[in-house]
Amino acid sequence: MNDYESMWERLNLDLDAHAALLEVLGKFYGDIYMSQTGRLKGMEYLDFVLSEVHGLRIKELQDAKAGGKKVIGTFCVFVPEELVLAASGIQVGLCAGAEAGRGEAEKILPRNTCALIKSFVGFKLSRLCPYIESCDLVVGETTCDGKKKAYEMFAEYAPVYVMEIPQMKNRCDRELWKAEVLRFKDRVEEVTGNRITASGLKEAIRIVNARRRALQRLNRLRAAAPVPISGRDVLLINQISFYDDPQRFTAKVGELCDELESRVGTGQGIVSEETPRLMLSGCPMAVPNWKLPYIVESSGAVIVGEESCIGTRNTRDLVDEGAGTLEAMLDAIVDRYMRIDCACFTPNTERLEHIVQMAGDLRVRGVIHYALSFCQPYAMEAYKVEKALKAKGLPVLTIETDYGMEDVEQLKTRVEAFVEMLH
Amino acid sequence: MNDYESMWERLNLDLDAHAALLEVLGKFYGDIYMSQTGRLKGMEYLDFVLSEVHGLRIKELQDAKAGGKKVIGTFCVFVPEELVLAASGIQVGLCAGAEAGRGEAEKILPRNTCALIKSFVGFKLSRLCPYIESCDLVVGETTCDGKKKAYEMFAEYAPVYVMEIPQMKNRCDRELWKAEVLRFKDRVEEVTGNRITASGLKEAIRIVNARRRALQRLNRLRAAAPVPISGRDVLLINQISFYDDPQRFTAKVGELCDELESRVGTGQGIVSEETPRLMLSGCPMAVPNWKLPYIVESSGAVIVGEESCIGTRNTRDLVDEGAGTLEAMLDAIVDRYMRIDCACFTPNTERLEHIVQMAGDLRVRGVIHYALSFCQPYAMEAYKVEKALKAKGLPVLTIETDYGMEDVEQLKTRVEAFVEMLH
C-alpha cells in the first residue's frame, strides 16, 4: 500500500472502486489530452496536477489540515473564495463531473435529476471523492431547484451550509445577498477559528483577482488566429483553477501565457486558420467531463471560448481593489458576485449580451449551447440564446446530454453536420 | 353563434379547438363527477360554475372590464389577492391543468418541462384560455426554475409581471418579500388606476380570510368518519376557489358546509366507514386535472385531505385582522405569505410537520405523494415526506405523472395494490 492508499483509507474511501475510477480517468485523460499534438510546454504542469488530482493535492490538503487549516468545499462560483482565504482557509471545488456513484445517487434522487447533482451525491454515497472527505464545511447554494433540494439530502451525509442566491437584481436582492455574504463570513470565521481582518481580506482579494487576471489573459491570447491552444486544454486549466493552490496556479498560468504570447507573436496555431472557430455556452463542465469538447475538436472544429461557470462566468469580473476598510471590501465583494450572469436570475439579459459580445470578440463561426439533461435554467435559456445569436447571423447547435457515453456517436454526427455547415 | 361564441371570438380564441376542448372537458366531468352517487345538493352550484368555466365567469370578467375593472391572472398562491381586491381588481387563477396546446408549448419549451408549465404556455400559444385573454396583467413568480424561466418566454405573448419569492425564511428573506409585496402593490395600483387605502385593504383581507375560513370549515367537516363528501368534490371546490367571485363562492361553500354538518350529525357518509382514508400530498392539481383523485376513488379508497397549493397550503393561514394602519396590514400580509410551506424554501421542515399533523388529524391509513414529472422541488421533497411518514408508521405511495392518459392503467394498478395493502 503506497502513501496515497493509506491516506485514502484514512479518508474512508472505497479503495477498490476508487482505484477503478482513477484507472478509467487515466485512460480517458490519455485518449483526450495526451493524444493531442503541438501542446504548450506549460501544459505539463496541468497534466501533472490532473494526474495527482486525488493524490498530491489531497495530501496538501491533509497536511494543511494537520497544521490547523480548514478546507471548505463548493459547487458554485457564487461562493466568495476571498472570505475563505482571508480566514486562512482553503477553498476547493468538489467532484461533480463523472458518472461514478450514479447508482447510489439514484437511490435517493429522482431519475430526472441532472448529471452534475447525481455526480456529487454519488461521489459522496459511494465514498469516491477525497475532496468531500477532506472538507470541514461543504457550501451549497440555491442556484437551481435540483441543487437546492439535493443539499437538504446531502446534509444527512456531510457538513452542509447553504447560501441563498437571489433571483433578481433589484435593490432588495443586493441587500439579501449582502446579508448572505455576511452570514457566510461569520460561518467561515467560526469554522476556521480565524477572524477576517481588513488586511487579510485585502490580500485575499488580490490573490483571487490575480488568478482571474491570469485567466483573462489566457482568454485574450487564445482568441488569436490561428488558435494557439486547444479548447480542451483551456477547459482543463479552468477546471484546475477550482482546486489547485491559487497562487501557484496563477504563476503557472502566467508562464503558460508567456509561451502562448510568443506563439501568437510568430503566428503559430494548433490547427489551421481555416478550422471553424466555435464557442461553447451553457452548463459548467466539471472534471472529467470532457466529452463534448473532445467530440467538437475531433470533428474538425476548434473551441475558442467557454461561456460557462467553468469558463468566463468565473473570471470576467474582478472585485474592486480600491476599498480600504473591511466594510468597503465586503461591499466590493457583494457587488462583484451580484454581477454574475447565472441562469438563476430572471430576467438574465446580461448573459445574452455577454454571449453575443464574446461570439463577436472571438470571431466564432457558430456556438454550441450545452445543457445537462434536466437542467431547466440552462435548457430554457437556450431558447433565448439561440434567438439572440441567430439575430446576429450566428448558427447555434443546441445540445442536451449527460455524463454517459451512450450518446457519443449521435452527438458526433450532429456536431460534424454542424461543423460541415460552417465551412 | 351564441353569445359566448362571439365573446370567445372577440377574445381571439381558436374557436374550433376551443369547442373541442370544452366537449372533452364536459365528457371528462360527466365521467368523473356526475357519475358519483350521494353527492351533496350544494355541489350543484359547483357543477354549474364548472359548466360555465369558460362561459358565464368569463362574461362576468368581460362585463367587469367594461365597467372599468381590471383582471389580474396568477399561477401561484404567493400572489396576495388582498392587494388586487383592495384596488378593486379581480384576481383569477389561470388555465394550467390540461394537455391542450402541448404541441405548441413544446415548440418553445424543453420536453423535460412539467405538465403545468407546458399547459399554461400551451393554452396561450394555442389561444384556448379565455382567462389569459381577459387579463390586464399576468403575475408570475420565482417558485421554481421551470416557471421562472418560462415566464421570460411567456412575456413575449402576455403582459407578465414577476414576483420574487425568497428561498429561505431568515430576516433578509422577510425583508426581500416585503419589498416584493410593496413593488406588487405599486404595480396593482398602476394597472387598476386605484389607490389601495387602509379601509379598502381591511375589507379585502376580510373577504379573502372569509373564503379561507369557509374552506377550513369544509376541511374540518370532511374529516368526519364516515367521510361525508368525496375527495374529488373537495378538490373541485378548491379549484373553483381560484377563479369564482370570492364573496359568492364563500357564501355557497357556507351553505354546502351547513348541509355537510347535518350529514356528519346523522353519521351519513358517501362511502362505508371501512373504506381506507387517504391523503394526497404534493403538486397542485389545476382544473381539469382530476386523473389521480378519480383513480384513487375508483380503487376502493377515499381522499380526505389535499396537502397542496390547491388544498390546505392555500387555506391554512389567515392574514391577521388586528392591524389598523395600511402599513400594519401590509406587514400582516407579508407575514401570512411568508408562512407558506412551499417546496421552494430550503429547508422546508414546516411542510413535513404539517403533513404529519394532517395525516394524524385526518386519521388516514396512508398518503399518496403526487409530483408532476420534472417538478424537481416536489419530486425531491418526496424523499423526506416518505421518511417522515414512515417514521410514524404511515405507508406512502409516491407517484410521478403528467396530464396524459397513457399511464392511467399503470397508475390504477399501483394505487389498487397500495389500497389493498391498507385493508
PDB file of N, CA, C and O in Angstrom, chain A residues 108 112-113 142 144-146 148-149 152-153 156 162 164-165 167-168 172-173 176 179 343-346 374 376 380-381 383-384 387 400, chain B residues 108 112-113 142 144-146 148-149 152-153 156 162 164-165 167-168 172-173 176 179 183 343-346 374 376 380-381 383-384 387 400:
ATOM      1  N   ILE A 108     -31.581   7.854  -3.854  1.00  0.00           N
ATOM      2  CA  ILE A 108     -32.252   8.917  -3.092  1.00  0.00           C
ATOM      3  C   ILE A 108     -32.724  10.080  -3.965  1.00  0.00           C
ATOM      4  O   ILE A 108     -33.566  10.871  -3.545  1.00  0.00           O
ATOM      5  N   ASN A 112     -34.990  11.945 -12.830  1.00  0.00           N
ATOM      6  CA  ASN A 112     -34.959  13.191 -13.609  1.00  0.00           C
ATOM      7  C   ASN A 112     -34.150  14.294 -12.924  1.00  0.00           C
ATOM      8  O   ASN A 112     -34.633  15.396 -12.720  1.00  0.00           O
ATOM      9  N   THR A 113     -32.938  13.957 -12.555  1.00  0.00           N
ATOM     10  CA  THR A 113     -32.050  14.927 -11.909  1.00  0.00           C
ATOM     11  C   THR A 113     -30.811  15.053 -12.780  1.00  0.00           C
ATOM     12  O   THR A 113     -30.374  14.064 -13.365  1.00  0.00           O
ATOM     13  N   THR A 142     -28.471  28.166  -3.617  1.00  0.00           N
ATOM     14  CA  THR A 142     -29.827  27.966  -4.140  1.00  0.00           C
ATOM     15  C   THR A 142     -29.928  28.360  -5.617  1.00  0.00           C
ATOM     16  O   THR A 142     -30.911  28.932  -6.048  1.00  0.00           O
ATOM     17  N   CYS A 144     -30.278  26.511  -8.257  1.00  0.00           N
ATOM     18  CA  CYS A 144     -31.310  25.802  -9.026  1.00  0.00           C
ATOM     19  C   CYS A 144     -32.098  24.899  -8.085  1.00  0.00           C
ATOM     20  O   CYS A 144     -31.634  24.559  -7.003  1.00  0.00           O
ATOM     21  N   ASP A 145     -33.286  24.523  -8.507  1.00  0.00           N
ATOM     22  CA  ASP A 145     -34.138  23.680  -7.667  1.00  0.00           C
ATOM     23  C   ASP A 145     -33.444  22.376  -7.307  1.00  0.00           C
ATOM     24  O   ASP A 145     -33.524  21.904  -6.168  1.00  0.00           O
ATOM     25  N   GLY A 146     -32.804  21.782  -8.306  1.00  0.00           N
ATOM     26  CA  GLY A 146     -32.202  20.470  -8.096  1.00  0.00           C
ATOM     27  C   GLY A 146     -31.155  20.515  -7.003  1.00  0.00           C
ATOM     28  O   GLY A 146     -31.163  19.703  -6.070  1.00  0.00           O
ATOM     29  N   LYS A 148     -30.668  22.952  -4.789  1.00  0.00           N
ATOM     30  CA  LYS A 148     -31.278  23.437  -3.537  1.00  0.00           C
ATOM     31  C   LYS A 148     -31.872  22.293  -2.723  1.00  0.00           C
ATOM     32  O   LYS A 148     -31.640  22.193  -1.520  1.00  0.00           O
ATOM     33  N   LYS A 149     -32.635  21.443  -3.376  1.00  0.00           N
ATOM     34  CA  LYS A 149     -33.267  20.349  -2.638  1.00  0.00           C
ATOM     35  C   LYS A 149     -32.283  19.202  -2.383  1.00  0.00           C
ATOM     36  O   LYS A 149     -32.397  18.504  -1.368  1.00  0.00           O
ATOM     37  N   GLU A 152     -30.360  19.434   0.821  1.00  0.00           N
ATOM     38  CA  GLU A 152     -31.090  19.023   2.034  1.00  0.00           C
ATOM     39  C   GLU A 152     -30.814  17.554   2.346  1.00  0.00           C
ATOM     40  O   GLU A 152     -30.675  17.171   3.504  1.00  0.00           O
ATOM     41  N   MET A 153     -30.774  16.750   1.285  1.00  0.00           N
ATOM     42  CA  MET A 153     -30.472  15.325   1.499  1.00  0.00           C
ATOM     43  C   MET A 153     -28.995  15.123   1.788  1.00  0.00           C
ATOM     44  O   MET A 153     -28.610  14.333   2.644  1.00  0.00           O
ATOM     45  N   GLU A 156     -27.481  15.137   5.226  1.00  0.00           N
ATOM     46  CA  GLU A 156     -27.506  13.963   6.111  1.00  0.00           C
ATOM     47  C   GLU A 156     -26.160  13.229   6.094  1.00  0.00           C
ATOM     48  O   GLU A 156     -25.923  12.370   6.934  1.00  0.00           O
ATOM     49  N   VAL A 162     -25.711  26.292   3.401  1.00  0.00           N
ATOM     50  CA  VAL A 162     -26.281  26.753   2.132  1.00  0.00           C
ATOM     51  C   VAL A 162     -26.376  28.276   2.092  1.00  0.00           C
ATOM     52  O   VAL A 162     -26.900  28.906   3.014  1.00  0.00           O
ATOM     53  N   GLU A 164     -27.991  31.535   0.223  1.00  0.00           N
ATOM     54  CA  GLU A 164     -29.123  31.858  -0.648  1.00  0.00           C
ATOM     55  C   GLU A 164     -28.676  32.853  -1.730  1.00  0.00           C
ATOM     56  O   GLU A 164     -28.118  33.908  -1.412  1.00  0.00           O
ATOM     57  N   ILE A 165     -28.936  32.499  -2.963  1.00  0.00           N
ATOM     58  CA  ILE A 165     -28.603  33.377  -4.090  1.00  0.00           C
ATOM     59  C   ILE A 165     -29.905  34.035  -4.545  1.00  0.00           C
ATOM     60  O   ILE A 165     -30.891  33.336  -4.778  1.00  0.00           O
ATOM     61  N   GLN A 167     -32.734  35.940  -6.938  1.00  0.00           N
ATOM     62  CA  GLN A 167     -33.184  35.542  -8.280  1.00  0.00           C
ATOM     63  C   GLN A 167     -33.453  36.733  -9.192  1.00  0.00           C
ATOM     64  O   GLN A 167     -33.833  36.574 -10.342  1.00  0.00           O
ATOM     65  N   MET A 168     -33.296  37.923  -8.619  1.00  0.00           N
ATOM     66  CA  MET A 168     -33.405  39.126  -9.433  1.00  0.00           C
ATOM     67  C   MET A 168     -32.242  40.034  -9.033  1.00  0.00           C
ATOM     68  O   MET A 168     -31.426  39.662  -8.183  1.00  0.00           O
ATOM     69  N   CYS A 172     -33.486  45.136  -3.278  1.00  0.00           N
ATOM     70  CA  CYS A 172     -33.731  44.188  -2.187  1.00  0.00           C
ATOM     71  C   CYS A 172     -32.910  42.902  -2.359  1.00  0.00           C
ATOM     72  O   CYS A 172     -32.570  42.240  -1.381  1.00  0.00           O
ATOM     73  N   ASP A 173     -32.587  42.583  -3.610  1.00  0.00           N
ATOM     74  CA  ASP A 173     -31.770  41.387  -3.864  1.00  0.00           C
ATOM     75  C   ASP A 173     -30.328  41.614  -3.438  1.00  0.00           C
ATOM     76  O   ASP A 173     -29.688  40.754  -2.855  1.00  0.00           O
ATOM     77  N   LEU A 176     -30.318  41.311   0.247  1.00  0.00           N
ATOM     78  CA  LEU A 176     -30.349  39.910   0.672  1.00  0.00           C
ATOM     79  C   LEU A 176     -28.979  39.273   0.476  1.00  0.00           C
ATOM     80  O   LEU A 176     -28.465  38.591   1.359  1.00  0.00           O
ATOM     81  N   ALA A 179     -26.559  40.328   3.090  1.00  0.00           N
ATOM     82  CA  ALA A 179     -26.818  39.615   4.348  1.00  0.00           C
ATOM     83  C   ALA A 179     -26.255  38.194   4.281  1.00  0.00           C
ATOM     84  O   ALA A 179     -25.698  37.681   5.258  1.00  0.00           O
ATOM     85  N   ALA A 343     -27.992  31.712 -14.882  1.00  0.00           N
ATOM     86  CA  ALA A 343     -29.367  31.482 -15.333  1.00  0.00           C
ATOM     87  C   ALA A 343     -30.356  31.450 -14.173  1.00  0.00           C
ATOM     88  O   ALA A 343     -31.566  31.402 -14.393  1.00  0.00           O
ATOM     89  N   CYS A 344     -29.854  31.532 -12.941  1.00  0.00           N
ATOM     90  CA  CYS A 344     -30.765  31.584 -11.795  1.00  0.00           C
ATOM     91  C   CYS A 344     -31.481  32.933 -11.715  1.00  0.00           C
ATOM     92  O   CYS A 344     -32.484  33.052 -11.026  1.00  0.00           O
ATOM     93  N   PHE A 345     -30.965  33.932 -12.422  1.00  0.00           N
ATOM     94  CA  PHE A 345     -31.604  35.247 -12.394  1.00  0.00           C
ATOM     95  C   PHE A 345     -32.696  35.361 -13.455  1.00  0.00           C
ATOM     96  O   PHE A 345     -32.584  34.793 -14.537  1.00  0.00           O
ATOM     97  N   THR A 346     -33.725  36.121 -13.102  1.00  0.00           N
ATOM     98  CA  THR A 346     -34.773  36.421 -14.081  1.00  0.00           C
ATOM     99  C   THR A 346     -35.086  37.905 -14.059  1.00  0.00           C
ATOM    100  O   THR A 346     -35.316  38.446 -12.981  1.00  0.00           O
ATOM    101  N   PHE A 374     -32.209  17.795 -17.848  1.00  0.00           N
ATOM    102  CA  PHE A 374     -32.939  18.137 -16.615  1.00  0.00           C
ATOM    103  C   PHE A 374     -32.407  19.400 -15.936  1.00  0.00           C
ATOM    104  O   PHE A 374     -32.848  19.726 -14.836  1.00  0.00           O
ATOM    105  N   GLN A 376     -33.099  22.749 -15.952  1.00  0.00           N
ATOM    106  CA  GLN A 376     -34.109  23.641 -16.513  1.00  0.00           C
ATOM    107  C   GLN A 376     -33.589  25.057 -16.775  1.00  0.00           C
ATOM    108  O   GLN A 376     -33.897  25.637 -17.813  1.00  0.00           O
ATOM    109  N   MET A 380     -33.771  26.102 -20.644  1.00  0.00           N
ATOM    110  CA  MET A 380     -34.766  27.095 -21.034  1.00  0.00           C
ATOM    111  C   MET A 380     -34.117  28.355 -21.602  1.00  0.00           C
ATOM    112  O   MET A 380     -34.647  28.962 -22.516  1.00  0.00           O
ATOM    113  N   GLU A 381     -32.970  28.741 -21.054  1.00  0.00           N
ATOM    114  CA  GLU A 381     -32.307  29.927 -21.615  1.00  0.00           C
ATOM    115  C   GLU A 381     -31.787  29.671 -23.024  1.00  0.00           C
ATOM    116  O   GLU A 381     -31.569  30.617 -23.793  1.00  0.00           O
ATOM    117  N   TYR A 383     -33.270  28.769 -25.503  1.00  0.00           N
ATOM    118  CA  TYR A 383     -34.224  29.358 -26.448  1.00  0.00           C
ATOM    119  C   TYR A 383     -33.855  30.817 -26.744  1.00  0.00           C
ATOM    120  O   TYR A 383     -33.810  31.241 -27.900  1.00  0.00           O
ATOM    121  N   LYS A 384     -33.533  31.562 -25.688  1.00  0.00           N
ATOM    122  CA  LYS A 384     -33.202  32.981 -25.869  1.00  0.00           C
ATOM    123  C   LYS A 384     -31.804  33.165 -26.453  1.00  0.00           C
ATOM    124  O   LYS A 384     -31.549  34.084 -27.227  1.00  0.00           O
ATOM    125  N   LYS A 387     -31.989  32.604 -30.113  1.00  0.00           N
ATOM    126  CA  LYS A 387     -32.646  33.742 -30.762  1.00  0.00           C
ATOM    127  C   LYS A 387     -31.679  34.930 -30.892  1.00  0.00           C
ATOM    128  O   LYS A 387     -31.590  35.561 -31.945  1.00  0.00           O
ATOM    129  N   GLU A 400     -28.325  18.714 -25.534  1.00  0.00           N
ATOM    130  CA  GLU A 400     -28.671  18.320 -24.173  1.00  0.00           C
ATOM    131  C   GLU A 400     -28.110  16.930 -23.966  1.00  0.00           C
ATOM    132  O   GLU A 400     -28.406  16.014 -24.735  1.00  0.00           O
TER     133      GLU A 400
ATOM    134  N   ILE B 108     -41.420  25.775 -27.901  1.00  0.00           N
ATOM    135  CA  ILE B 108     -40.501  26.731 -27.266  1.00  0.00           C
ATOM    136  C   ILE B 108     -39.953  26.241 -25.922  1.00  0.00           C
ATOM    137  O   ILE B 108     -38.964  26.758 -25.436  1.00  0.00           O
ATOM    138  N   ASN B 112     -38.419  18.259 -21.298  1.00  0.00           N
ATOM    139  CA  ASN B 112     -38.335  17.959 -19.866  1.00  0.00           C
ATOM    140  C   ASN B 112     -38.882  19.092 -18.999  1.00  0.00           C
ATOM    141  O   ASN B 112     -38.210  19.584 -18.105  1.00  0.00           O
ATOM    142  N   THR B 113     -40.086  19.518 -19.300  1.00  0.00           N
ATOM    143  CA  THR B 113     -40.730  20.584 -18.539  1.00  0.00           C
ATOM    144  C   THR B 113     -42.015  20.005 -17.974  1.00  0.00           C
ATOM    145  O   THR B 113     -42.664  19.199 -18.639  1.00  0.00           O
ATOM    146  N   THR B 142     -41.180  33.286  -8.790  1.00  0.00           N
ATOM    147  CA  THR B 142     -39.941  32.519  -8.943  1.00  0.00           C
ATOM    148  C   THR B 142     -39.945  31.267  -8.066  1.00  0.00           C
ATOM    149  O   THR B 142     -38.921  30.916  -7.483  1.00  0.00           O
ATOM    150  N   CYS B 144     -40.200  28.117  -8.881  1.00  0.00           N
ATOM    151  CA  CYS B 144     -39.381  27.008  -9.387  1.00  0.00           C
ATOM    152  C   CYS B 144     -38.654  27.469 -10.636  1.00  0.00           C
ATOM    153  O   CYS B 144     -39.046  28.434 -11.287  1.00  0.00           O
ATOM    154  N   ASP B 145     -37.594  26.759 -10.973  1.00  0.00           N
ATOM    155  CA  ASP B 145     -36.794  27.119 -12.145  1.00  0.00           C
ATOM    156  C   ASP B 145     -37.637  27.131 -13.411  1.00  0.00           C
ATOM    157  O   ASP B 145     -37.514  28.012 -14.252  1.00  0.00           O
ATOM    158  N   GLY B 146     -38.484  26.095 -13.527  1.00  0.00           N
ATOM    159  CA  GLY B 146     -39.259  25.961 -14.760  1.00  0.00           C
ATOM    160  C   GLY B 146     -40.173  27.153 -14.983  1.00  0.00           C
ATOM    161  O   GLY B 146     -40.192  27.744 -16.068  1.00  0.00           O
ATOM    162  N   LYS B 148     -40.000  30.106 -13.463  1.00  0.00           N
ATOM    163  CA  LYS B 148     -39.188  31.332 -13.513  1.00  0.00           C
ATOM    164  C   LYS B 148     -38.685  31.601 -14.924  1.00  0.00           C
ATOM    165  O   LYS B 148     -38.798  32.736 -15.416  1.00  0.00           O
ATOM    166  N   LYS B 149     -38.161  30.584 -15.570  1.00  0.00           N
ATOM    167  CA  LYS B 149     -37.628  30.801 -16.913  1.00  0.00           C
ATOM    168  C   LYS B 149     -38.743  30.818 -17.961  1.00  0.00           C
ATOM    169  O   LYS B 149     -38.621  31.507 -18.980  1.00  0.00           O
ATOM    170  N   GLU B 152     -40.242  34.184 -18.670  1.00  0.00           N
ATOM    171  CA  GLU B 152     -39.450  35.055 -19.558  1.00  0.00           C
ATOM    172  C   GLU B 152     -39.913  34.896 -21.002  1.00  0.00           C
ATOM    173  O   GLU B 152     -39.987  35.861 -21.753  1.00  0.00           O
ATOM    174  N   MET B 153     -40.212  33.659 -21.363  1.00  0.00           N
ATOM    175  CA  MET B 153     -40.713  33.415 -22.731  1.00  0.00           C
ATOM    176  C   MET B 153     -42.157  33.862 -22.861  1.00  0.00           C
ATOM    177  O   MET B 153     -42.561  34.450 -23.860  1.00  0.00           O
ATOM    178  N   GLU B 156     -43.254  37.297 -23.898  1.00  0.00           N
ATOM    179  CA  GLU B 156     -43.320  37.716 -25.308  1.00  0.00           C
ATOM    180  C   GLU B 156     -44.756  37.671 -25.832  1.00  0.00           C
ATOM    181  O   GLU B 156     -45.036  38.187 -26.908  1.00  0.00           O
ATOM    182  N   VAL B 162     -43.387  39.628 -12.709  1.00  0.00           N
ATOM    183  CA  VAL B 162     -42.901  38.517 -11.888  1.00  0.00           C
ATOM    184  C   VAL B 162     -42.564  38.980 -10.474  1.00  0.00           C
ATOM    185  O   VAL B 162     -41.860  39.971 -10.286  1.00  0.00           O
ATOM    186  N   GLU B 164     -40.672  38.058  -6.966  1.00  0.00           N
ATOM    187  CA  GLU B 164     -39.611  37.184  -6.473  1.00  0.00           C
ATOM    188  C   GLU B 164     -40.015  36.592  -5.128  1.00  0.00           C
ATOM    189  O   GLU B 164     -40.363  37.315  -4.195  1.00  0.00           O
ATOM    190  N   ILE B 165     -39.948  35.280  -5.045  1.00  0.00           N
ATOM    191  CA  ILE B 165     -40.256  34.582  -3.790  1.00  0.00           C
ATOM    192  C   ILE B 165     -38.927  34.176  -3.166  1.00  0.00           C
ATOM    193  O   ILE B 165     -38.100  33.563  -3.843  1.00  0.00           O
ATOM    194  N   GLN B 167     -36.127  32.122  -0.858  1.00  0.00           N
ATOM    195  CA  GLN B 167     -35.897  30.677  -0.799  1.00  0.00           C
ATOM    196  C   GLN B 167     -35.557  30.186   0.597  1.00  0.00           C
ATOM    197  O   GLN B 167     -35.353  28.995   0.807  1.00  0.00           O
ATOM    198  N   MET B 168     -35.439  31.136   1.510  1.00  0.00           N
ATOM    199  CA  MET B 168     -35.234  30.771   2.911  1.00  0.00           C
ATOM    200  C   MET B 168     -36.186  31.630   3.737  1.00  0.00           C
ATOM    201  O   MET B 168     -36.951  32.418   3.184  1.00  0.00           O
ATOM    202  N   CYS B 172     -33.492  38.477   6.289  1.00  0.00           N
ATOM    203  CA  CYS B 172     -33.281  39.144   4.996  1.00  0.00           C
ATOM    204  C   CYS B 172     -34.313  38.672   3.965  1.00  0.00           C
ATOM    205  O   CYS B 172     -34.655  39.410   3.031  1.00  0.00           O
ATOM    206  N   ASP B 173     -34.822  37.469   4.140  1.00  0.00           N
ATOM    207  CA  ASP B 173     -35.846  36.958   3.212  1.00  0.00           C
ATOM    208  C   ASP B 173     -37.175  37.657   3.435  1.00  0.00           C
ATOM    209  O   ASP B 173     -37.877  38.000   2.496  1.00  0.00           O
ATOM    210  N   LEU B 176     -36.831  40.980   1.845  1.00  0.00           N
ATOM    211  CA  LEU B 176     -36.971  40.897   0.388  1.00  0.00           C
ATOM    212  C   LEU B 176     -38.436  40.725   0.015  1.00  0.00           C
ATOM    213  O   LEU B 176     -38.962  41.405  -0.877  1.00  0.00           O
ATOM    214  N   ALA B 179     -40.353  43.896   0.343  1.00  0.00           N
ATOM    215  CA  ALA B 179     -40.070  44.787  -0.798  1.00  0.00           C
ATOM    216  C   ALA B 179     -40.860  44.331  -2.034  1.00  0.00           C
ATOM    217  O   ALA B 179     -41.388  45.158  -2.791  1.00  0.00           O
ATOM    218  N   ARG B 183     -43.656  46.361  -4.053  1.00  0.00           N
ATOM    219  CA  ARG B 183     -43.496  46.568  -5.504  1.00  0.00           C
ATOM    220  C   ARG B 183     -44.762  46.110  -6.230  1.00  0.00           C
ATOM    221  O   ARG B 183     -45.256  46.769  -7.154  1.00  0.00           O
ATOM    222  N   ALA B 343     -42.343  24.106  -1.446  1.00  0.00           N
ATOM    223  CA  ALA B 343     -41.086  23.382  -1.653  1.00  0.00           C
ATOM    224  C   ALA B 343     -39.991  24.288  -2.197  1.00  0.00           C
ATOM    225  O   ALA B 343     -38.839  23.865  -2.312  1.00  0.00           O
ATOM    226  N   CYS B 344     -40.329  25.533  -2.510  1.00  0.00           N
ATOM    227  CA  CYS B 344     -39.285  26.470  -2.965  1.00  0.00           C
ATOM    228  C   CYS B 344     -38.371  26.878  -1.817  1.00  0.00           C
ATOM    229  O   CYS B 344     -37.286  27.396  -2.055  1.00  0.00           O
ATOM    230  N   PHE B 345     -38.786  26.650  -0.582  1.00  0.00           N
ATOM    231  CA  PHE B 345     -37.944  27.013   0.554  1.00  0.00           C
ATOM    232  C   PHE B 345     -36.976  25.893   0.904  1.00  0.00           C
ATOM    233  O   PHE B 345     -37.301  24.711   0.775  1.00  0.00           O
ATOM    234  N   THR B 346     -35.811  26.310   1.381  1.00  0.00           N
ATOM    235  CA  THR B 346     -34.845  25.330   1.885  1.00  0.00           C
ATOM    236  C   THR B 346     -34.293  25.787   3.222  1.00  0.00           C
ATOM    237  O   THR B 346     -33.867  26.925   3.319  1.00  0.00           O
ATOM    238  N   PHE B 374     -40.786  15.996 -13.780  1.00  0.00           N
ATOM    239  CA  PHE B 374     -39.882  17.143 -13.982  1.00  0.00           C
ATOM    240  C   PHE B 374     -40.129  18.281 -12.999  1.00  0.00           C
ATOM    241  O   PHE B 374     -39.562  19.353 -13.147  1.00  0.00           O
ATOM    242  N   GLN B 376     -38.910  19.285  -9.963  1.00  0.00           N
ATOM    243  CA  GLN B 376     -37.827  18.894  -9.054  1.00  0.00           C
ATOM    244  C   GLN B 376     -38.141  19.209  -7.589  1.00  0.00           C
ATOM    245  O   GLN B 376     -37.859  18.378  -6.720  1.00  0.00           O
ATOM    246  N   MET B 380     -38.235  15.936  -5.265  1.00  0.00           N
ATOM    247  CA  MET B 380     -37.139  15.739  -4.318  1.00  0.00           C
ATOM    248  C   MET B 380     -37.629  15.739  -2.878  1.00  0.00           C
ATOM    249  O   MET B 380     -37.106  15.004  -2.048  1.00  0.00           O
ATOM    250  N   GLU B 381     -38.626  16.562  -2.582  1.00  0.00           N
ATOM    251  CA  GLU B 381     -39.152  16.547  -1.207  1.00  0.00           C
ATOM    252  C   GLU B 381     -39.867  15.231  -0.889  1.00  0.00           C
ATOM    253  O   GLU B 381     -40.011  14.876   0.286  1.00  0.00           O
ATOM    254  N   TYR B 383     -38.824  12.401  -1.015  1.00  0.00           N
ATOM    255  CA  TYR B 383     -37.901  11.567  -0.238  1.00  0.00           C
ATOM    256  C   TYR B 383     -38.067  11.825   1.261  1.00  0.00           C
ATOM    257  O   TYR B 383     -38.165  10.901   2.064  1.00  0.00           O
ATOM    258  N   LYS B 384     -38.121  13.124   1.609  1.00  0.00           N
ATOM    259  CA  LYS B 384     -38.244  13.478   3.028  1.00  0.00           C
ATOM    260  C   LYS B 384     -39.654  13.216   3.567  1.00  0.00           C
ATOM    261  O   LYS B 384     -39.826  12.846   4.718  1.00  0.00           O
ATOM    262  N   LYS B 387     -39.969   9.608   4.331  1.00  0.00           N
ATOM    263  CA  LYS B 387     -39.217   9.286   5.540  1.00  0.00           C
ATOM    264  C   LYS B 387     -39.989   9.712   6.801  1.00  0.00           C
ATOM    265  O   LYS B 387     -40.095   8.948   7.765  1.00  0.00           O
ATOM    266  N   GLU B 400     -45.286   9.792  -9.789  1.00  0.00           N
ATOM    267  CA  GLU B 400     -44.855  10.873 -10.666  1.00  0.00           C
ATOM    268  C   GLU B 400     -45.609  10.689 -11.971  1.00  0.00           C
ATOM    269  O   GLU B 400     -45.539   9.626 -12.593  1.00  0.00           O
TER     270      GLU B 400
END
